[in-house]
Amino acid sequence: QVQLVESGGGLVQAGGSLRLSCAASASIVSFNAMGWYRQAPGKQRELVAAMRSGGSSNYADSVKGRFTISRDNAKNTVYLQMNSLKPEDTAVYYCNGHEGYYSQGDWREYDYWGQGTQVTVSS
């Protein structure tokens, strides 16, 4: 139902920067949280950064101080600013929207996912 469209990935040298964008087809205010995940070759998908509806955010230890998640509600867009990139950051990055809500007395959760965008950091 809800579409998440990612952009901004590419090839960059170590120490460089990239900004990823995730445009949603619906208001991002309706999500309990928006976030970014990544999956490197041979590894499981992991949480990189997340922002809750109240504005608080959290980051993986490996990216703290280098990555920043932000949003523009008017544009229904979430961003991931990535600075001081390292070869270890090479992965496919996925946008995520998380819903949690009550439906007829039952708690329900659902995740929406973008198609993924490749980030490659060369040494």
Coordinates of N, CA and C in Angstrom, one line a residue:
Q1 N 0.8 -1.2 0.0 CA 0.0 0.0 0.0 C 0.9 1.3 0.0
V2 N 1.7 1.4 1.0 CA 2.6 2.6 1.1 C 3.9 2.2 0.4
Q3 N 4.3 3.2 -0.4 CA 5.6 3.0 -1.1 C 6.6 3.9 -0.6
L4 N 7.8 3.3 -0.4 CA 9.0 4.0 0.0 C 10.0 4.0 -1.1
V5 N 10.4 5.2 -1.6 CA 11.3 5.2 -2.7 C 12.7 5.9 -2.3
E6 N 13.7 5.1 -2.4 CA 15.1 5.6 -2.0 C 15.9 6.1 -3.1
S7 N 16.8 7.0 -2.8 CA 17.7 7.6 -3.7 C 18.9 8.1 -3.0
G8 N 20.0 8.4 -3.7 CA 21.2 9.0 -3.1 C 22.4 8.1 -3.0
G9 N 22.2 6.8 -3.2 CA 23.3 5.9 -3.1 C 24.3 6.1 -4.2
G10 N 25.5 5.5 -4.1 CA 26.5 5.6 -5.1 C 27.9 5.1 -4.6
L11 N 28.9 5.5 -5.4 CA 30.3 5.1 -5.1 C 31.0 6.4 -4.5
V12 N 31.7 6.2 -3.4 CA 32.4 7.3 -2.8 C 33.7 6.7 -2.2
Q13 N 34.7 7.6 -2.1 CA 35.9 7.2 -1.5 C 35.8 7.3 0.1
A14 N 36.6 6.5 0.7 CA 36.7 6.6 2.2 C 36.9 8.0 2.7
G15 N 36.2 8.4 3.7 CA 36.2 9.7 4.2 C 35.2 10.7 3.6
G16 N 34.6 10.3 2.5 CA 33.6 11.1 1.8 C 32.2 11.0 2.5
S17 N 31.2 11.7 1.8 CA 29.9 11.8 2.4 C 28.9 11.5 1.3
L18 N 27.7 11.0 1.8 CA 26.5 10.8 1.0 C 25.3 11.1 1.8
R19 N 24.2 11.5 1.1 CA 23.0 11.7 1.8 C 21.9 10.9 1.1
L20 N 21.3 9.9 1.8 CA 20.3 9.1 1.3 C 18.9 9.8 1.6
S21 N 18.0 9.6 0.6 CA 16.6 10.1 0.8 C 15.6 9.0 0.6
C22 N 14.6 9.1 1.4 CA 13.5 8.1 1.3 C 12.2 8.9 1.2
A23 N 11.5 8.9 0.1 CA 10.3 9.6 -0.1 C 9.1 8.6 0.0
A24 N 8.2 8.9 0.9 CA 7.0 8.1 1.1 C 5.8 8.6 0.4
S25 N 4.9 7.6 0.0 CA 3.7 8.0 -0.8 C 2.6 8.4 0.2
A26 N 2.8 8.3 1.5 CA 1.8 8.8 2.5 C 2.6 9.6 3.5
S27 N 1.8 10.2 4.4 CA 2.4 11.1 5.4 C 3.3 10.2 6.4
I28 N 4.5 10.7 6.5 CA 5.4 9.9 7.5 C 5.0 10.1 8.9
V29 N 4.2 11.1 9.2 CA 3.7 11.4 10.5 C 2.9 10.2 11.0
S30 N 2.3 9.4 10.1 CA 1.5 8.3 10.5 C 2.3 7.1 11.0
F31 N 3.6 7.1 10.7 CA 4.4 6.0 11.2 C 4.9 6.2 12.6
N32 N 5.0 5.1 13.4 CA 5.5 5.2 14.8 C 7.0 5.5 14.7
A33 N 7.7 5.0 13.7 CA 9.1 5.2 13.6 C 9.5 5.1 12.1
M34 N 10.5 5.8 11.7 CA 11.2 5.6 10.4 C 12.6 5.3 10.7
G35 N 13.2 4.5 9.8 CA 14.6 4.1 10.0 C 15.3 3.7 8.7
W36 N 16.6 3.4 8.9 CA 17.4 2.9 7.9 C 18.1 1.7 8.3
Y37 N 18.1 0.6 7.5 CA 18.8 -0.6 7.7 C 19.8 -0.8 6.6
R38 N 20.7 -1.7 6.8 CA 21.7 -2.0 5.7 C 22.0 -3.5 5.8
Q39 N 22.4 -4.0 4.6 CA 22.8 -5.4 4.5 C 24.1 -5.5 3.6
A40 N 25.2 -5.9 4.3 CA 26.4 -6.0 3.6 C 26.5 -7.4 3.0
P41 N 27.4 -7.7 2.0 CA 27.6 -9.0 1.5 C 27.9 -10.0 2.6
G42 N 27.2 -11.1 2.6 CA 27.5 -12.2 3.6 C 27.0 -11.9 5.0
K43 N 26.3 -10.8 5.2 CA 25.9 -10.4 6.6 C 24.3 -10.3 6.6
Q44 N 23.8 -10.3 7.8 CA 22.4 -10.1 8.0 C 22.0 -8.6 8.0
R45 N 20.8 -8.3 7.7 CA 20.3 -6.9 7.7 C 20.4 -6.4 9.1
E46 N 20.9 -5.1 9.3 CA 21.0 -4.6 10.6 C 20.5 -3.1 10.6
L47 N 20.0 -2.7 11.8 CA 19.5 -1.4 12.0 C 20.7 -0.4 12.0
V48 N 20.6 0.7 11.2 CA 21.6 1.7 11.2 C 21.2 2.9 12.0
A49 N 20.0 3.4 11.8 CA 19.4 4.6 12.5 C 17.9 4.5 12.5
A50 N 17.3 5.1 13.5 CA 15.9 5.1 13.6 C 15.4 6.4 14.3
M51 N 14.3 6.9 13.9 CA 13.7 8.1 14.5 C 12.2 7.8 14.8
R52 N 11.9 8.0 16.1 CA 10.5 7.8 16.5 C 9.7 9.0 16.2
S53 N 8.4 8.8 16.3 CA 7.4 9.8 15.9 C 7.6 11.1 16.8
G54 N 8.1 10.9 18.1 CA 8.3 12.0 19.0 C 9.5 12.7 18.7
G55 N 10.4 12.2 17.8 CA 11.6 13.0 17.4 C 12.9 12.4 17.9
S56 N 12.8 11.5 18.9 CA 14.0 10.8 19.4 C 14.6 9.9 18.4
S57 N 15.9 9.7 18.4 CA 16.6 8.8 17.5 C 17.6 7.9 18.2
N58 N 18.0 6.9 17.5 CA 19.0 6.0 18.0 C 19.8 5.5 16.8
Y59 N 21.1 5.1 17.1 CA 22.0 4.7 16.0 C 22.8 3.4 16.4
A60 N 23.2 2.7 15.4 CA 24.1 1.6 15.7 C 25.4 2.2 16.2
D61 N 26.1 1.4 17.1 CA 27.3 1.9 17.6 C 28.4 2.2 16.5
S62 N 28.3 1.4 15.5 CA 29.3 1.6 14.4 C 29.2 2.9 13.6
V63 N 28.1 3.6 13.7 CA 27.9 4.8 13.0 C 27.6 6.0 13.8
K64 N 27.6 5.9 15.1 CA 27.4 7.0 16.0 C 28.5 8.1 15.8
G65 N 28.1 9.3 15.7 CA 29.0 10.4 15.4 C 29.3 10.7 14.0
R66 N 28.9 9.7 13.1 CA 29.1 9.9 11.7 C 27.9 10.0 10.9
F67 N 26.8 9.3 11.3 CA 25.5 9.4 10.5 C 24.5 10.1 11.3
T68 N 23.6 10.8 10.6 CA 22.5 11.5 11.2 C 21.2 11.3 10.4
I69 N 20.2 10.9 11.1 CA 18.8 10.7 10.5 C 18.0 11.9 10.8
S70 N 17.3 12.3 9.8 CA 16.4 13.5 9.9 C 15.2 13.3 9.0
R71 N 14.2 14.2 9.1 CA 13.0 14.1 8.3 C 12.5 15.5 8.0
D72 N 11.7 15.5 6.9 CA 11.0 16.7 6.5 C 9.5 16.3 6.3
N73 N 8.7 16.5 7.3 CA 7.3 16.1 7.2 C 6.5 16.7 6.0
A74 N 6.8 17.9 5.7 CA 6.1 18.5 4.6 C 6.4 17.8 3.3
K75 N 7.6 17.2 3.1 CA 7.9 16.5 1.9 C 7.8 15.0 2.0
N76 N 7.3 14.5 3.2 CA 7.1 13.1 3.5 C 8.4 12.4 3.2
T77 N 9.5 12.9 3.6 CA 10.9 12.4 3.3 C 11.7 12.2 4.5
V78 N 12.4 11.1 4.6 CA 13.4 10.8 5.6 C 14.8 10.8 5.0
Y79 N 15.8 11.3 5.7 CA 17.1 11.4 5.2 C 18.1 10.7 6.1
L80 N 19.2 10.2 5.5 CA 20.3 9.7 6.2 C 21.6 10.4 5.7
Q81 N 22.1 11.3 6.5 CA 23.4 11.9 6.2 C 24.5 11.1 6.7
M82 N 25.4 10.7 5.8 CA 26.5 9.8 6.1 C 27.8 10.5 5.8
N83 N 28.6 10.8 6.9 CA 29.9 11.4 6.8 C 31.0 10.5 7.2
S84 N 32.2 10.8 6.9 CA 33.4 10.0 7.2 C 33.2 8.5 6.9
L85 N 32.7 8.3 5.7 CA 32.4 6.9 5.3 C 33.6 6.0 5.3
K86 N 33.4 4.8 5.7 CA 34.4 3.8 5.7 C 34.1 2.6 4.8
P87 N 35.0 1.9 4.3 CA 34.7 0.7 3.5 C 33.8 -0.3 4.1
E88 N 33.8 -0.4 5.5 CA 32.9 -1.2 6.2 C 31.4 -0.8 6.1
D89 N 31.2 0.4 5.6 CA 29.8 0.9 5.4 C 29.2 0.5 4.1
T90 N 30.0 -0.2 3.3 CA 29.5 -0.7 2.0 C 28.4 -1.7 2.2
A91 N 27.2 -1.4 1.6 CA 26.0 -2.3 1.8 C 24.9 -1.7 1.0
V92 N 23.8 -2.5 0.9 CA 22.6 -2.0 0.4 C 21.8 -1.4 1.6
Y93 N 21.4 -0.2 1.4 CA 20.6 0.5 2.5 C 19.2 0.5 2.2
Y94 N 18.4 0.2 3.2 CA 16.9 0.1 3.0 C 16.2 1.1 3.9
C95 N 15.2 1.7 3.4 CA 14.3 2.6 4.2 C 13.2 1.8 4.8
N96 N 12.9 2.1 6.1 CA 11.9 1.3 6.8 C 10.9 2.3 7.4
G97 N 9.6 1.9 7.4 CA 8.5 2.6 8.1 C 7.8 1.6 9.0
H98 N 7.7 1.9 10.3 CA 7.1 1.0 11.2 C 5.8 1.5 11.8
E99 N 4.8 0.7 11.7 CA 3.5 1.0 12.3 C 3.2 0.1 13.5
G100 N 2.6 0.7 14.5 CA 2.1 0.0 15.6 C 0.8 0.6 16.0
Y101 N -0.3 -0.2 16.1 CA -1.6 0.3 16.3 C -2.5 -0.8 16.9
Y102 N -3.6 -0.3 17.5 CA -4.6 -1.2 18.0 C -5.7 -1.3 16.9
S103 N -6.1 -2.6 16.7 CA -7.2 -2.9 15.7 C -8.2 -3.8 16.4
Q104 N -9.3 -3.3 16.7 CA -10.4 -4.1 17.4 C -9.9 -4.8 18.6
G105 N -9.1 -4.0 19.4 CA -8.6 -4.5 20.7 C -7.3 -5.3 20.6
D106 N -6.8 -5.6 19.4 CA -5.5 -6.3 19.2 C -4.4 -5.3 18.8
W107 N -3.2 -5.6 19.4 CA -2.1 -4.8 19.0 C -1.5 -5.4 17.7
R108 N -1.3 -4.5 16.7 CA -0.7 -4.9 15.4 C 0.5 -4.1 15.1
E109 N 1.4 -4.8 14.4 CA 2.7 -4.1 13.9 C 2.9 -4.5 12.5
Y110 N 3.4 -3.5 11.7 CA 3.7 -3.8 10.3 C 4.9 -2.9 9.9
D111 N 5.7 -3.5 9.0 CA 6.9 -2.8 8.5 C 6.7 -2.6 7.0
Y112 N 7.0 -1.4 6.5 CA 7.1 -1.1 5.1 C 8.6 -1.0 4.7
W113 N 9.0 -1.4 3.5 CA 10.4 -1.4 3.1 C 10.5 -0.8 1.7
G114 N 11.6 0.0 1.6 CA 12.0 0.5 0.3 C 12.7 -0.6 -0.5
Q115 N 13.0 -0.3 -1.8 CA 13.7 -1.3 -2.6 C 15.2 -1.4 -2.4
G116 N 15.8 -0.5 -1.7 CA 17.2 -0.6 -1.4 C 18.0 0.3 -2.3
T117 N 19.1 0.9 -1.8 CA 20.0 1.6 -2.7 C 21.4 1.2 -2.3
Q118 N 22.3 1.0 -3.3 CA 23.6 0.5 -3.1 C 24.5 1.7 -2.7
V119 N 25.3 1.5 -1.6 CA 26.3 2.4 -1.2 C 27.6 1.6 -1.2
T120 N 28.6 2.1 -1.9 CA 29.9 1.5 -2.0 C 31.0 2.5 -1.7
V121 N 31.8 2.1 -0.7 CA 32.9 3.0 -0.2 C 34.2 2.3 -0.5
S122 N 35.0 3.0 -1.3 CA 36.3 2.5 -1.7 C 37.4 3.0 -0.8
S123 N 38.4 2.2 -0.6 CA 39.6 2.5 0.2 C 40.7 3.2 -0.6

